[in-house]
CSV table of C-alpha atoms in Angstrom, one decimal:
chain,number,residue,atom,x,y,z
A,1,MET,CA,-42.0,187.7,364.3
A,2,GLY,CA,-40.3,189.9,361.8
A,3,ARG,CA,-41.3,193.2,360.3
A,4,ARG,CA,-43.8,193.2,357.5
A,5,PRO,CA,-42.5,194.3,354.1
A,6,LYS,CA,-43.3,197.9,353.2
A,7,ALA,CA,-45.4,196.8,350.2
A,8,ALA,CA,-47.7,194.8,352.5
A,9,THR,CA,-48.3,197.7,354.9
A,10,GLU,CA,-49.0,200.4,352.3
A,11,GLY,CA,-51.9,198.6,350.7
A,12,THR,CA,-53.0,198.3,347.1
A,13,GLU,CA,-51.2,201.4,345.8
A,14,ALA,CA,-47.8,199.7,346.0
A,15,THR,CA,-49.0,196.5,344.3
A,16,ALA,CA,-50.6,198.5,341.4
A,17,GLU,CA,-47.3,200.2,340.8
A,18,ALA,CA,-45.4,197.0,341.0
A,19,VAL,CA,-47.7,195.3,338.4
A,20,ALA,CA,-47.6,198.3,336.1
A,21,ALA,CA,-43.8,198.5,335.9
A,22,PRO,CA,-42.4,196.3,333.1
A,23,ILE,CA,-39.6,193.9,333.8
A,24,VAL,CA,-36.5,194.8,331.9
A,25,ARG,CA,-34.3,191.9,331.1
A,26,ARG,CA,-30.7,192.4,330.0
A,27,ARG,CA,-29.5,190.8,326.8
A,28,ARG,CA,-25.9,189.8,326.2
A,29,ARG,CA,-24.4,191.7,323.4
A,30,SER,CA,-22.8,189.4,321.0
A,31,THR,CA,-20.8,191.1,318.3
A,32,THR,CA,-20.4,189.2,315.1
A,33,VAL,CA,-17.8,190.5,312.7
A,34,ASP,CA,-18.9,190.9,309.1
A,35,HIS,CA,-15.7,189.8,307.4
A,36,ASN,CA,-17.1,190.5,303.9
A,37,ALA,CA,-17.9,194.1,304.7
A,38,GLN,CA,-14.6,194.6,306.4
A,39,GLY,CA,-12.8,193.1,303.6
A,40,GLN,CA,-14.4,195.5,301.1
A,41,ILE,CA,-13.6,198.5,303.3
A,42,LEU,CA,-10.0,197.3,303.6
A,43,ILE,CA,-9.5,196.7,299.9
A,44,GLU,CA,-11.1,200.1,299.1
A,45,SER,CA,-8.6,201.8,301.5
A,46,LEU,CA,-5.7,199.9,300.0
A,47,LEU,CA,-6.7,200.9,296.4
A,48,LYS,CA,-7.2,204.6,297.5
A,49,SER,CA,-3.8,204.7,299.1
A,50,ARG,CA,-2.1,203.1,296.1
A,51,GLY,CA,-3.7,205.4,293.6
A,52,GLU,CA,-3.1,204.5,289.9
A,53,ARG,CA,-0.6,201.8,290.8
A,54,GLY,CA,-3.4,199.5,292.0
A,55,ALA,CA,-2.9,196.5,294.1
A,56,THR,CA,-2.1,192.9,293.5
A,57,GLN,CA,-4.1,190.0,294.8
A,58,GLU,CA,-1.4,189.1,297.2
A,59,GLU,CA,-1.3,192.6,298.7
A,60,ALA,CA,-5.1,192.6,299.1
A,61,LEU,CA,-5.0,189.1,300.6
A,62,ALA,CA,-2.2,190.2,303.1
A,63,VAL,CA,-4.4,193.1,304.3
A,64,VAL,CA,-7.5,191.0,304.7
A,65,THR,CA,-5.5,188.2,306.4
A,66,TRP,CA,-4.0,190.8,308.8
A,67,ALA,CA,-7.5,192.0,309.8
A,68,ARG,CA,-8.8,188.4,310.4
A,69,GLY,CA,-5.7,187.7,312.4
A,70,VAL,CA,-6.5,190.7,314.7
A,71,HIS,CA,-10.0,189.2,315.3
A,72,ALA,CA,-8.6,185.7,315.9
A,73,GLU,CA,-6.0,187.0,318.4
A,74,ALA,CA,-8.8,188.9,320.3
A,75,ALA,CA,-10.9,185.7,320.5
A,76,GLU,CA,-7.9,183.7,321.7
A,77,LEU,CA,-6.9,186.3,324.3
A,78,LYS,CA,-10.4,186.4,325.6
A,79,ALA,CA,-10.3,182.7,326.2
A,80,LEU,CA,-6.9,183.0,327.9
A,81,THR,CA,-8.0,185.7,330.3
A,82,THR,CA,-10.7,183.4,331.7
A,83,ARG,CA,-7.9,181.0,332.7
A,84,VAL,CA,-5.5,183.0,334.8
A,85,ARG,CA,-2.8,180.4,335.2
A,86,ARG,CA,-2.7,179.7,331.5
A,87,ALA,CA,-2.6,183.4,330.7
A,88,LYS,CA,0.6,183.8,332.7
A,89,THR,CA,2.4,181.2,330.8
A,90,GLU,CA,1.6,182.6,327.4
A,91,ASN,CA,2.7,186.2,327.8
A,92,ALA,CA,-0.8,187.6,327.7
A,93,ALA,CA,0.3,191.1,328.8
A,94,GLU,CA,2.5,191.6,325.8
A,95,ARG,CA,-0.1,190.1,323.5
A,96,GLN,CA,-2.8,192.4,324.9
A,97,ILE,CA,-0.7,195.4,324.2
A,98,ALA,CA,-0.1,194.3,320.6
A,99,LEU,CA,-3.7,193.5,320.2
A,100,GLY,CA,-4.7,197.0,321.4
A,101,VAL,CA,-2.4,198.6,318.8
A,102,ASN,CA,-3.7,196.4,316.0
A,103,GLN,CA,-7.3,197.0,316.9
A,104,ALA,CA,-6.8,200.7,317.0
A,105,LEU,CA,-5.2,200.5,313.5
A,106,LEU,CA,-8.0,198.4,312.2
A,107,ASP,CA,-10.7,200.7,313.7
A,108,GLY,CA,-8.9,203.6,312.1
A,109,VAL,CA,-8.9,202.0,308.7
A,110,LEU,CA,-12.5,201.0,309.0
A,111,SER,CA,-13.6,204.5,310.0
A,112,GLY,CA,-11.6,206.1,307.2
A,113,ALA,CA,-9.2,208.0,309.4
A,114,LEU,CA,-6.2,205.8,308.2
A,115,ALA,CA,-5.2,204.5,304.9
A,116,ILE,CA,-3.6,201.1,304.6
A,117,ASP,CA,-0.8,200.1,302.1
A,118,VAL,CA,1.6,197.3,301.5
A,119,ASN,CA,5.2,198.3,300.8
A,120,GLU,CA,7.7,196.6,298.4
A,121,VAL,CA,8.9,194.3,301.2
A,122,GLY,CA,5.4,193.1,301.9
A,123,ALA,CA,4.9,194.9,305.2
A,124,ILE,CA,1.6,196.6,305.9
A,125,THR,CA,1.9,200.4,306.4
A,126,PHE,CA,-0.6,203.0,307.6
A,127,ARG,CA,-0.9,206.7,307.0
A,128,ALA,CA,-3.4,209.4,307.6
A,129,ALA,CA,-6.2,209.4,305.1
């Protein structure tokens, strides 16, 4: 015969506490990106950095496409990291570093700490807001 559980030996006090304590279940956090809200913030940042020059539709589209590419790369790398053998063949380490930099830049623009701009060549540039 084994030992009796502590709750069985203490009597009804332990069972009353066990019943009174609520069961807390964990929920998975799923983050859904609101591309419309992000697009508006990015375009506002672009227009602020350009001043009176304004921005063309192509420049605004380049900025929004860059942000969506950052999210797509994050999702793809998340899928790659679950498959270790496949991740080794597709240079996941270098891609993780580039993704970290791009996410930091995107977070900076969305928080208002950085301003985003598109230069004459068509490359996206960042500066302090």
